[in-house]
């Protein structure tokens, strides 16, 4: 027997995009059902991004999700750029007139969102299987799934949001390959990342360009470090025992008078580097958000922040569409988001190619990288460009009560 239900917005995926969208919609009185193929414990444990733009922080505070963020987040004025054995500070707050970045792990944001949705008695289903979307040619699409107890559900929706990541089902459900354009680029290297029980050796994140390859020193808490090494794209993690990882991090990040703090490695893995953008981010009443629509290299710390920007815009558009019957913002959603996506993609690709060393790279390419880095630490104009893009270059388009008209919410440019 199939359980037939009705909701206003069906959401596929209980990552930060799907959970935040459900939360924002609820603030405007819009019902939603969120389904997730993974378990709650998996969603609350998987390690992902941790660098938040100031605009992301401000939104989370505005919608009642800032308590733990403010208590545990690590606010940073800027970053360090290291190359040629020297380390230079780039002060974002000074360059942008007050904008900053905050370290607060995506894992913690997901925990906060799940707690908020559970407290609100939201319809949130984990461990679902056989998820499908259908009826996309109509104004009443259907979200179907089988719950953890084996019961089949069909949920009639006014709209469906695909927040189910790069490998999810929603993007692939858009009919006709000619309706969706995917552009992508893969890089010949990946990041070997570790989570270590080691107090950070730095007050702010260090981006390091070294002849052996890129290295990054970040943190999750005052006790837990998050560090990365550039490795070949097809590298075998078994070739990197803990001692070798620490030795290579020391070598690449060495500067006079500085010492790397080490400790037990709690988790390690290799992340591929790629760029991917699908357009448009909408098919009739199916909307894509976050990794379902775009992937950026982690160098620019944009993935989570783009997801937040997407769903802030999407929540506002869906409130107008579902509650008020006004489609203007829904019609503008994809173009609006893609302008921000491409600008973030440019930043991430630029930083990636400037800081990573390709095997067999010649002296000409190496000198070009060093010239770019020297320009960033000696030119205020160049440093300001980095700071503005890194910290979040435009306000988020979010108005849960839709008090503003379309022209006020959607600017023609995100610049």
mmCIF file of C-alpha atoms in Angstrom:
data_model
loop_
_atom_site.group_PDB
_atom_site.id
_atom_site.type_symbol
_atom_site.label_atom_id
_atom_site.label_comp_id
_atom_site.label_asym_id
_atom_site.label_seq_id
_atom_site.Cartn_x
_atom_site.Cartn_y
_atom_site.Cartn_z
ATOM 1 C CA UNK A 1 0.000 0.000 0.000
ATOM 2 C CA UNK A 2 1.275 3.464 -0.902
ATOM 3 C CA UNK A 3 0.906 6.354 1.522
ATOM 4 C CA UNK A 4 -0.137 9.431 -0.447
ATOM 5 C CA UNK A 5 0.722 12.782 1.094
ATOM 6 C CA UNK A 6 0.627 16.461 0.286
ATOM 7 C CA UNK A 7 3.189 19.143 1.079
ATOM 8 C CA UNK A 8 4.203 22.460 -0.401
ATOM 9 C CA UNK A 9 7.909 21.773 -1.046
ATOM 10 C CA UNK A 10 9.596 18.389 -1.320
ATOM 11 C CA UNK A 11 13.327 18.489 -0.536
ATOM 12 C CA UNK A 12 15.727 15.739 -1.561
ATOM 13 C CA UNK A 13 18.858 15.715 0.590
ATOM 14 C CA UNK A 14 19.500 16.478 4.280
ATOM 15 C CA UNK A 15 22.852 18.162 3.898
ATOM 16 C CA UNK A 16 23.248 21.827 4.801
ATOM 17 C CA UNK A 17 21.422 22.988 1.647
ATOM 18 C CA UNK A 18 18.301 20.881 2.121
ATOM 19 C CA UNK A 19 18.087 21.373 5.872
ATOM 20 C CA UNK A 20 18.613 25.130 5.681
ATOM 21 C CA UNK A 21 16.015 25.443 2.918
ATOM 22 C CA UNK A 22 13.474 23.576 5.047
ATOM 23 C CA UNK A 23 14.272 25.847 8.002
ATOM 24 C CA UNK A 24 13.949 29.059 5.969
ATOM 25 C CA UNK A 25 10.672 27.928 4.409
ATOM 26 C CA UNK A 26 9.248 27.091 7.826
ATOM 27 C CA UNK A 27 9.999 30.615 9.023
ATOM 28 C CA UNK A 28 7.693 31.847 6.257
ATOM 29 C CA UNK A 29 4.974 29.286 7.037
ATOM 30 C CA UNK A 30 5.766 26.943 4.122
ATOM 31 C CA UNK A 31 5.552 23.201 4.781
ATOM 32 C CA UNK A 32 8.201 20.823 3.473
ATOM 33 C CA UNK A 33 9.225 17.166 3.533
ATOM 34 C CA UNK A 34 12.968 16.377 3.599
ATOM 35 C CA UNK A 35 14.212 12.928 2.563
ATOM 36 C CA UNK A 36 17.771 11.618 2.872
ATOM 37 C CA UNK A 37 19.279 8.300 1.799
ATOM 38 C CA UNK A 38 21.900 8.332 4.559
ATOM 39 C CA UNK A 39 21.411 7.909 8.301
ATOM 40 C CA UNK A 40 21.188 10.832 10.687
ATOM 41 C CA UNK A 41 24.437 9.726 12.358
ATOM 42 C CA UNK A 42 26.233 9.690 9.002
ATOM 43 C CA UNK A 43 25.018 13.192 8.126
ATOM 44 C CA UNK A 44 26.117 14.501 11.512
ATOM 45 C CA UNK A 45 29.585 12.929 11.267
ATOM 46 C CA UNK A 46 30.822 13.439 7.699
ATOM 47 C CA UNK A 47 33.631 15.970 7.491
ATOM 48 C CA UNK A 48 33.291 18.694 4.906
ATOM 49 C CA UNK A 49 34.012 22.419 4.604
ATOM 50 C CA UNK A 50 34.634 24.678 7.555
ATOM 51 C CA UNK A 51 35.249 28.234 6.312
ATOM 52 C CA UNK A 52 32.206 30.535 6.404
ATOM 53 C CA UNK A 53 31.881 33.882 4.662
ATOM 54 C CA UNK A 54 30.662 36.754 6.797
ATOM 55 C CA UNK A 55 27.396 36.793 4.797
ATOM 56 C CA UNK A 56 26.812 33.130 5.675
ATOM 57 C CA UNK A 57 27.443 33.811 9.360
ATOM 58 C CA UNK A 58 25.072 36.772 9.347
ATOM 59 C CA UNK A 59 22.287 34.729 7.741
ATOM 60 C CA UNK A 60 22.642 31.863 10.218
ATOM 61 C CA UNK A 61 22.451 34.342 13.086
ATOM 62 C CA UNK A 62 19.422 36.066 11.555
ATOM 63 C CA UNK A 63 17.427 32.828 11.337
ATOM 64 C CA UNK A 64 18.145 31.605 14.861
ATOM 65 C CA UNK A 65 21.073 29.273 14.151
ATOM 66 C CA UNK A 66 23.891 31.312 15.644
ATOM 67 C CA UNK A 67 24.086 30.187 19.283
ATOM 68 C CA UNK A 68 26.735 27.457 18.957
ATOM 69 C CA UNK A 69 28.314 29.197 15.991
ATOM 70 C CA UNK A 70 28.966 32.296 18.089
ATOM 71 C CA UNK A 71 30.170 30.249 21.054
ATOM 72 C CA UNK A 72 32.453 27.842 19.204
ATOM 73 C CA UNK A 73 33.245 29.449 15.829
ATOM 74 C CA UNK A 74 36.744 30.832 15.294
ATOM 75 C CA UNK A 75 36.578 34.285 13.725
ATOM 76 C CA UNK A 76 39.548 35.205 11.518
ATOM 77 C CA UNK A 77 40.582 38.560 10.110
ATOM 78 C CA UNK A 78 42.296 37.015 7.081
ATOM 79 C CA UNK A 79 44.660 34.303 5.854
ATOM 80 C CA UNK A 80 48.363 33.692 5.413
ATOM 81 C CA UNK A 81 49.940 33.170 2.003
ATOM 82 C CA UNK A 82 53.242 31.297 2.055
ATOM 83 C CA UNK A 83 55.652 30.851 -0.853
ATOM 84 C CA UNK A 84 59.391 30.879 -1.451
ATOM 85 C CA UNK A 85 59.923 30.119 2.231
ATOM 86 C CA UNK A 86 58.161 33.292 3.427
ATOM 87 C CA UNK A 87 54.760 33.753 5.070
ATOM 88 C CA UNK A 88 52.642 36.870 4.497
ATOM 89 C CA UNK A 89 49.390 37.941 6.175
ATOM 90 C CA UNK A 90 46.452 39.239 4.112
ATOM 91 C CA UNK A 91 44.055 41.139 6.398
ATOM 92 C CA UNK A 92 40.570 40.792 4.904
ATOM 93 C CA UNK A 93 38.855 42.874 7.568
ATOM 94 C CA UNK A 94 41.106 45.849 6.893
ATOM 95 C CA UNK A 95 40.909 45.507 3.098
ATOM 96 C CA UNK A 96 37.117 45.159 2.916
ATOM 97 C CA UNK A 97 36.057 47.602 5.585
ATOM 98 C CA UNK A 98 35.041 44.985 8.127
ATOM 99 C CA UNK A 99 34.317 41.621 6.479
ATOM 100 C CA UNK A 100 35.777 38.466 7.994
ATOM 101 C CA UNK A 101 35.669 34.666 7.795
ATOM 102 C CA UNK A 102 34.753 32.136 10.472
ATOM 103 C CA UNK A 103 35.904 28.569 11.049
ATOM 104 C CA UNK A 104 32.882 26.454 11.979
ATOM 105 C CA UNK A 105 32.658 22.985 10.514
ATOM 106 C CA UNK A 106 29.865 22.008 8.137
ATOM 107 C CA UNK A 107 29.344 19.004 10.425
ATOM 108 C CA UNK A 108 28.363 21.356 13.241
ATOM 109 C CA UNK A 109 26.017 23.351 11.004
ATOM 110 C CA UNK A 110 24.258 20.119 10.028
ATOM 111 C CA UNK A 111 23.911 19.166 13.708
ATOM 112 C CA UNK A 112 22.421 22.585 14.481
ATOM 113 C CA UNK A 113 19.992 22.360 11.570
ATOM 114 C CA UNK A 114 18.851 18.825 12.364
ATOM 115 C CA UNK A 115 18.274 19.785 16.009
ATOM 116 C CA UNK A 116 16.236 22.811 14.911
ATOM 117 C CA UNK A 117 14.138 20.817 12.456
ATOM 118 C CA UNK A 118 13.502 17.998 14.937
ATOM 119 C CA UNK A 119 12.511 20.531 17.609
ATOM 120 C CA UNK A 120 10.028 22.008 15.124
ATOM 121 C CA UNK A 121 8.527 18.541 14.404
ATOM 122 C CA UNK A 122 9.562 18.846 10.769
ATOM 123 C CA UNK A 123 8.978 15.963 8.389
ATOM 124 C CA UNK A 124 12.541 14.699 8.119
ATOM 125 C CA UNK A 125 13.117 11.155 6.857
ATOM 126 C CA UNK A 126 16.540 9.470 6.981
ATOM 127 C CA UNK A 127 17.573 6.103 5.516
ATOM 128 C CA UNK A 128 15.122 6.329 2.625
ATOM 129 C CA UNK A 129 15.519 4.261 -0.560
ATOM 130 C CA UNK A 130 14.124 4.267 -4.099
ATOM 131 C CA UNK A 131 13.802 8.052 -4.181
ATOM 132 C CA UNK A 132 12.190 9.349 -7.378
ATOM 133 C CA UNK A 133 10.763 12.595 -8.690
ATOM 134 C CA UNK A 134 8.054 12.576 -11.348
ATOM 135 C CA UNK A 135 5.344 14.748 -12.832
ATOM 136 C CA UNK A 136 7.900 17.398 -13.673
ATOM 137 C CA UNK A 137 5.876 18.621 -16.641
ATOM 138 C CA UNK A 138 3.023 19.595 -14.319
ATOM 139 C CA UNK A 139 2.532 22.172 -11.571
ATOM 140 C CA UNK A 140 2.175 19.350 -9.036
ATOM 141 C CA UNK A 141 5.391 17.245 -9.171
ATOM 142 C CA UNK A 142 5.624 14.128 -7.032
ATOM 143 C CA UNK A 143 8.382 13.055 -4.653
ATOM 144 C CA UNK A 144 8.316 9.289 -4.039
ATOM 145 C CA UNK A 145 10.445 7.286 -1.613
ATOM 146 C CA UNK A 146 10.488 4.212 0.599
ATOM 147 C CA UNK A 147 11.020 4.944 4.277
ATOM 148 C CA UNK A 148 13.272 3.045 6.678
ATOM 149 C CA UNK A 149 10.381 0.757 7.674
ATOM 150 C CA UNK A 150 9.745 -0.248 4.051
ATOM 151 C CA UNK A 151 6.646 1.899 3.530
ATOM 152 C CA UNK A 152 6.297 3.541 0.101
ATOM 153 C CA UNK A 153 5.307 7.239 0.025
ATOM 154 C CA UNK A 154 4.151 9.516 -2.790
ATOM 155 C CA UNK A 155 4.188 13.187 -1.870
ATOM 156 C CA UNK A 156 2.416 15.684 -4.133
ATOM 157 C CA UNK A 157 4.318 18.983 -4.051
ATOM 158 C CA UNK A 158 4.020 22.513 -5.359
ATOM 159 C CA UNK A 159 7.786 22.427 -5.991
ATOM 160 C CA UNK A 160 10.730 20.088 -5.463
ATOM 161 C CA UNK A 161 14.236 21.154 -4.433
ATOM 162 C CA UNK A 162 17.180 18.972 -5.430
ATOM 163 C CA UNK A 163 19.718 19.365 -2.627
ATOM 164 C CA UNK A 164 21.085 15.833 -2.973
ATOM 165 C CA UNK A 165 24.638 16.525 -4.077
ATOM 166 C CA UNK A 166 26.652 15.801 -7.187
ATOM 167 C CA UNK A 167 25.701 12.100 -7.298
ATOM 168 C CA UNK A 168 22.025 12.630 -6.435
ATOM 169 C CA UNK A 169 18.971 11.714 -8.472
ATOM 170 C CA UNK A 170 17.352 15.099 -9.009
ATOM 171 C CA UNK A 171 19.678 16.563 -11.635
ATOM 172 C CA UNK A 172 19.560 13.307 -13.587
ATOM 173 C CA UNK A 173 15.749 13.412 -13.480
ATOM 174 C CA UNK A 174 15.570 16.488 -15.703
ATOM 175 C CA UNK A 175 14.227 15.172 -19.031
ATOM 176 C CA UNK A 176 16.156 15.661 -22.235
ATOM 177 C CA UNK A 177 19.919 16.144 -22.252
ATOM 178 C CA UNK A 178 19.542 19.242 -24.421
ATOM 179 C CA UNK A 179 17.781 21.031 -21.562
ATOM 180 C CA UNK A 180 20.798 20.914 -19.249
ATOM 181 C CA UNK A 181 24.343 22.021 -20.015
ATOM 182 C CA UNK A 182 27.153 20.711 -17.848
ATOM 183 C CA UNK A 183 30.614 22.261 -17.978
ATOM 184 C CA UNK A 184 33.455 20.770 -15.970
ATOM 185 C CA UNK A 185 37.180 20.548 -15.453
ATOM 186 C CA UNK A 186 39.221 17.940 -13.590
ATOM 187 C CA UNK A 187 42.629 18.635 -12.069
ATOM 188 C CA UNK A 188 45.593 16.224 -12.089
ATOM 189 C CA UNK A 189 45.904 16.333 -8.324
ATOM 190 C CA UNK A 190 43.842 15.898 -5.194
ATOM 191 C CA UNK A 191 43.988 16.833 -1.522
ATOM 192 C CA UNK A 192 45.087 14.371 1.134
ATOM 193 C CA UNK A 193 43.247 15.732 4.149
ATOM 194 C CA UNK A 194 43.657 14.854 7.793
ATOM 195 C CA UNK A 195 41.738 15.638 10.955
ATOM 196 C CA UNK A 196 44.204 15.555 13.833
ATOM 197 C CA UNK A 197 44.028 15.810 17.601
ATOM 198 C CA UNK A 198 46.616 18.551 17.517
ATOM 199 C CA UNK A 199 46.143 22.182 18.561
ATOM 200 C CA UNK A 200 46.539 24.464 15.530
ATOM 201 C CA UNK A 201 50.042 25.804 14.982
ATOM 202 C CA UNK A 202 48.657 29.053 13.568
ATOM 203 C CA UNK A 203 46.097 31.696 14.479
ATOM 204 C CA UNK A 204 44.715 31.842 10.925
ATOM 205 C CA UNK A 205 44.640 29.554 7.908
ATOM 206 C CA UNK A 206 47.889 29.121 5.961
ATOM 207 C CA UNK A 207 47.860 28.610 2.177
ATOM 208 C CA UNK A 208 51.285 27.323 1.123
ATOM 209 C CA UNK A 209 52.727 27.022 -2.377
ATOM 210 C CA UNK A 210 55.789 24.732 -2.341
ATOM 211 C CA UNK A 211 57.876 23.024 -4.999
ATOM 212 C CA UNK A 212 56.630 19.660 -3.713
ATOM 213 C CA UNK A 213 53.022 20.803 -4.007
ATOM 214 C CA UNK A 214 50.370 22.753 -2.168
ATOM 215 C CA UNK A 215 49.758 22.493 1.603
ATOM 216 C CA UNK A 216 47.036 23.986 3.780
ATOM 217 C CA UNK A 217 46.929 24.404 7.552
ATOM 218 C CA UNK A 218 43.447 25.001 8.933
ATOM 219 C CA UNK A 219 41.596 24.043 12.093
ATOM 220 C CA UNK A 220 38.214 22.894 13.365
ATOM 221 C CA UNK A 221 38.498 23.821 17.057
ATOM 222 C CA UNK A 222 41.268 25.060 19.368
ATOM 223 C CA UNK A 223 42.136 21.380 19.917
ATOM 224 C CA UNK A 224 41.564 19.864 16.454
ATOM 225 C CA UNK A 225 43.608 20.647 13.340
ATOM 226 C CA UNK A 226 42.547 20.195 9.717
ATOM 227 C CA UNK A 227 45.486 19.958 7.280
ATOM 228 C CA UNK A 228 45.919 19.087 3.611
ATOM 229 C CA UNK A 229 48.641 18.046 1.175
ATOM 230 C CA UNK A 230 48.535 18.099 -2.607
ATOM 231 C CA UNK A 231 48.933 14.557 -3.966
ATOM 232 C CA UNK A 232 48.426 12.967 -7.404
ATOM 233 C CA UNK A 233 44.775 12.561 -8.383
ATOM 234 C CA UNK A 234 45.103 8.759 -8.436
ATOM 235 C CA UNK A 235 47.146 8.505 -5.229
ATOM 236 C CA UNK A 236 46.701 5.489 -2.933
ATOM 237 C CA UNK A 237 46.035 6.574 0.662
ATOM 238 C CA UNK A 238 47.878 3.489 1.885
ATOM 239 C CA UNK A 239 51.118 5.070 0.648
ATOM 240 C CA UNK A 240 50.727 7.759 3.315
ATOM 241 C CA UNK A 241 51.239 6.437 6.840
ATOM 242 C CA UNK A 242 50.851 9.049 9.573
ATOM 243 C CA UNK A 243 54.575 9.679 10.003
ATOM 244 C CA UNK A 244 55.013 10.423 6.305
ATOM 245 C CA UNK A 245 52.103 12.889 6.341
ATOM 246 C CA UNK A 246 53.536 14.863 9.259
ATOM 247 C CA UNK A 247 57.026 14.821 7.762
ATOM 248 C CA UNK A 248 55.802 16.239 4.450
ATOM 249 C CA UNK A 249 53.648 18.875 6.151
ATOM 250 C CA UNK A 250 56.679 20.016 8.161
ATOM 251 C CA UNK A 251 58.797 20.189 5.032
ATOM 252 C CA UNK A 252 56.350 22.127 2.865
ATOM 253 C CA UNK A 253 55.234 24.573 5.559
ATOM 254 C CA UNK A 254 58.601 25.261 7.174
ATOM 255 C CA UNK A 255 59.528 28.873 7.939
ATOM 256 C CA UNK A 256 62.175 30.105 10.394
ATOM 257 C CA UNK A 257 60.979 30.222 13.987
ATOM 258 C CA UNK A 258 57.739 28.292 13.392
ATOM 259 C CA UNK A 259 56.998 24.749 14.503
ATOM 260 C CA UNK A 260 54.189 22.445 13.370
ATOM 261 C CA UNK A 261 52.244 20.866 16.232
ATOM 262 C CA UNK A 262 51.490 17.193 15.611
ATOM 263 C CA UNK A 263 49.213 14.648 17.250
ATOM 264 C CA UNK A 264 47.114 11.534 16.616
ATOM 265 C CA UNK A 265 45.441 11.537 13.190
ATOM 266 C CA UNK A 266 41.724 10.901 13.699
ATOM 267 C CA UNK A 267 40.696 10.709 10.056
ATOM 268 C CA UNK A 268 42.311 10.902 6.621
ATOM 269 C CA UNK A 269 41.217 10.672 3.011
ATOM 270 C CA UNK A 270 41.852 11.963 -0.495
ATOM 271 C CA UNK A 271 39.513 14.449 -2.167
ATOM 272 C CA UNK A 272 39.552 14.877 -5.965
ATOM 273 C CA UNK A 273 39.751 18.398 -7.375
ATOM 274 C CA UNK A 274 37.194 19.376 -9.980
ATOM 275 C CA UNK A 275 34.956 22.176 -11.189
ATOM 276 C CA UNK A 276 31.407 21.456 -12.371
ATOM 277 C CA UNK A 277 28.501 23.742 -13.240
ATOM 278 C CA UNK A 278 25.076 22.613 -14.477
ATOM 279 C CA UNK A 279 22.773 25.136 -16.104
ATOM 280 C CA UNK A 280 20.019 26.028 -15.783
ATOM 281 C CA UNK A 281 19.503 25.267 -12.108
ATOM 282 C CA UNK A 282 15.789 24.832 -12.668
ATOM 283 C CA UNK A 283 13.390 22.751 -14.736
ATOM 284 C CA UNK A 284 9.811 23.958 -14.341
ATOM 285 C CA UNK A 285 9.080 23.278 -10.646
ATOM 286 C CA UNK A 286 12.258 21.323 -9.932
ATOM 287 C CA UNK A 287 15.053 23.515 -8.550
ATOM 288 C CA UNK A 288 18.688 22.498 -7.994
ATOM 289 C CA UNK A 289 20.797 23.893 -5.162
ATOM 290 C CA UNK A 290 24.276 23.353 -3.771
ATOM 291 C CA UNK A 291 26.411 20.468 -5.023
ATOM 292 C CA UNK A 292 23.519 19.124 -7.113
ATOM 293 C CA UNK A 293 24.171 22.071 -9.435
ATOM 294 C CA UNK A 294 27.827 22.985 -8.978
ATOM 295 C CA UNK A 295 31.153 21.829 -7.545
ATOM 296 C CA UNK A 296 34.161 24.082 -6.964
ATOM 297 C CA UNK A 297 37.705 23.173 -5.913
ATOM 298 C CA UNK A 298 37.980 23.630 -2.142
ATOM 299 C CA UNK A 299 40.879 26.077 -2.506
ATOM 300 C CA UNK A 300 38.543 29.081 -2.484
ATOM 301 C CA UNK A 301 36.364 27.783 0.405
ATOM 302 C CA UNK A 302 33.201 28.393 -1.628
ATOM 303 C CA UNK A 303 31.241 25.123 -1.717
ATOM 304 C CA UNK A 304 29.237 25.475 1.494
ATOM 305 C CA UNK A 305 28.872 29.234 1.076
ATOM 306 C CA UNK A 306 27.455 28.818 -2.424
ATOM 307 C CA UNK A 307 24.947 26.288 -1.102
ATOM 308 C CA UNK A 308 23.803 28.781 1.526
ATOM 309 C CA UNK A 309 23.500 31.527 -1.102
ATOM 310 C CA UNK A 310 21.466 29.203 -3.343
ATOM 311 C CA UNK A 311 18.935 28.246 -0.701
ATOM 312 C CA UNK A 312 18.607 31.779 0.652
ATOM 313 C CA UNK A 313 17.557 32.835 -2.841
ATOM 314 C CA UNK A 314 15.476 29.718 -3.397
ATOM 315 C CA UNK A 315 13.559 30.084 -0.142
ATOM 316 C CA UNK A 316 12.568 33.616 -1.058
ATOM 317 C CA UNK A 317 11.560 32.536 -4.570
ATOM 318 C CA UNK A 318 9.526 29.562 -3.338
ATOM 319 C CA UNK A 319 7.656 31.620 -0.762
ATOM 320 C CA UNK A 320 6.595 33.964 -3.539
ATOM 321 C CA UNK A 321 5.709 31.102 -5.878
ATOM 322 C CA UNK A 322 3.943 28.760 -3.459
ATOM 323 C CA UNK A 323 2.289 31.154 -1.057
ATOM 324 C CA UNK A 324 1.585 34.119 -3.298
ATOM 325 C CA UNK A 325 1.344 32.491 -6.727
ATOM 326 C CA UNK A 326 3.957 34.862 -8.125
ATOM 327 C CA UNK A 327 6.592 33.210 -10.347
ATOM 328 C CA UNK A 328 8.942 36.155 -11.014
ATOM 329 C CA UNK A 329 11.629 35.171 -8.517
ATOM 330 C CA UNK A 330 11.425 31.496 -9.399
ATOM 331 C CA UNK A 331 11.918 32.427 -13.050
ATOM 332 C CA UNK A 332 14.988 34.494 -12.135
ATOM 333 C CA UNK A 333 16.460 31.956 -9.692
ATOM 334 C CA UNK A 334 18.880 30.151 -11.995
ATOM 335 C CA UNK A 335 20.357 33.222 -13.680
ATOM 336 C CA UNK A 336 20.752 34.958 -10.347
ATOM 337 C CA UNK A 337 22.549 32.034 -8.698
ATOM 338 C CA UNK A 338 24.751 31.211 -11.686
ATOM 339 C CA UNK A 339 26.258 34.687 -11.729
ATOM 340 C CA UNK A 340 27.524 34.121 -8.186
ATOM 341 C CA UNK A 341 28.496 30.519 -8.986
ATOM 342 C CA UNK A 342 30.695 31.509 -11.919
ATOM 343 C CA UNK A 343 32.373 34.258 -9.959
ATOM 344 C CA UNK A 344 33.148 31.780 -7.166
ATOM 345 C CA UNK A 345 34.297 29.221 -9.717
ATOM 346 C CA UNK A 346 36.722 31.752 -11.137
ATOM 347 C CA UNK A 347 38.143 32.505 -7.679
ATOM 348 C CA UNK A 348 38.547 28.823 -6.839
ATOM 349 C CA UNK A 349 40.177 27.962 -10.184
ATOM 350 C CA UNK A 350 42.504 30.964 -10.000
ATOM 351 C CA UNK A 351 43.650 30.120 -6.479
ATOM 352 C CA UNK A 352 44.015 26.449 -7.383
ATOM 353 C CA UNK A 353 46.205 27.019 -10.429
ATOM 354 C CA UNK A 354 48.277 29.648 -8.614
ATOM 355 C CA UNK A 355 49.050 27.467 -5.592
ATOM 356 C CA UNK A 356 49.357 23.914 -6.969
ATOM 357 C CA UNK A 357 52.318 22.469 -8.811
ATOM 358 C CA UNK A 358 51.594 20.229 -11.791
ATOM 359 C CA UNK A 359 53.985 17.271 -12.196
ATOM 360 C CA UNK A 360 56.575 18.232 -14.793
ATOM 361 C CA UNK A 361 55.787 21.913 -14.483
ATOM 362 C CA UNK A 362 58.482 24.023 -16.144
ATOM 363 C CA UNK A 363 60.280 27.072 -14.780
ATOM 364 C CA UNK A 364 58.152 29.490 -16.802
ATOM 365 C CA UNK A 365 54.944 28.235 -15.154
ATOM 366 C CA UNK A 366 56.531 28.274 -11.724
ATOM 367 C CA UNK A 367 57.721 31.861 -12.100
ATOM 368 C CA UNK A 368 54.244 32.940 -13.215
ATOM 369 C CA UNK A 369 52.787 31.481 -10.018
ATOM 370 C CA UNK A 370 55.353 33.244 -7.866
ATOM 371 C CA UNK A 371 54.754 36.528 -9.690
ATOM 372 C CA UNK A 372 51.027 36.307 -8.929
ATOM 373 C CA UNK A 373 51.688 35.575 -5.274
ATOM 374 C CA UNK A 374 54.177 38.425 -4.951
ATOM 375 C CA UNK A 375 51.623 40.751 -6.499
ATOM 376 C CA UNK A 376 49.015 39.688 -3.937
ATOM 377 C CA UNK A 377 51.240 40.503 -0.975
ATOM 378 C CA UNK A 378 52.644 43.786 -2.342
ATOM 379 C CA UNK A 379 49.653 45.343 -4.145
ATOM 380 C CA UNK A 380 46.752 46.575 -2.028
ATOM 381 C CA UNK A 381 44.498 46.494 -5.084
ATOM 382 C CA UNK A 382 45.324 42.843 -5.783
ATOM 383 C CA UNK A 383 44.921 41.887 -2.123
ATOM 384 C CA UNK A 384 41.582 43.714 -1.968
ATOM 385 C CA UNK A 385 40.300 41.759 -4.957
ATOM 386 C CA UNK A 386 41.144 38.504 -3.160
ATOM 387 C CA UNK A 387 39.644 39.711 0.116
ATOM 388 C CA UNK A 388 36.371 40.853 -1.444
ATOM 389 C CA UNK A 389 35.853 37.610 -3.301
ATOM 390 C CA UNK A 390 36.954 35.332 -0.467
ATOM 391 C CA UNK A 391 34.783 36.913 2.247
ATOM 392 C CA UNK A 392 31.586 37.128 0.181
ATOM 393 C CA UNK A 393 31.208 39.773 -2.454
ATOM 394 C CA UNK A 394 27.453 40.427 -2.307
ATOM 395 C CA UNK A 395 24.598 40.299 0.209
ATOM 396 C CA UNK A 396 22.465 37.173 0.133
ATOM 397 C CA UNK A 397 19.056 37.536 -1.491
ATOM 398 C CA UNK A 398 16.896 36.453 1.418
ATOM 399 C CA UNK A 399 13.573 37.830 2.609
ATOM 400 C CA UNK A 400 11.452 35.151 4.306
ATOM 401 C CA UNK A 401 8.407 37.392 4.596
ATOM 402 C CA UNK A 402 8.891 38.565 0.983
ATOM 403 C CA UNK A 403 8.383 42.127 2.118
ATOM 404 C CA UNK A 404 10.498 43.390 -0.772
ATOM 405 C CA UNK A 405 9.506 43.591 -4.405
ATOM 406 C CA UNK A 406 11.375 41.520 -7.020
ATOM 407 C CA UNK A 407 13.516 44.424 -8.184
ATOM 408 C CA UNK A 408 14.723 45.019 -4.637
ATOM 409 C CA UNK A 409 15.537 41.363 -3.951
ATOM 410 C CA UNK A 410 17.112 40.466 -7.282
ATOM 411 C CA UNK A 411 19.778 42.859 -8.432
ATOM 412 C CA UNK A 412 20.800 42.561 -12.083
ATOM 413 C CA UNK A 413 24.321 41.752 -10.883
ATOM 414 C CA UNK A 414 25.766 40.240 -7.733
ATOM 415 C CA UNK A 415 28.693 42.633 -7.931
#
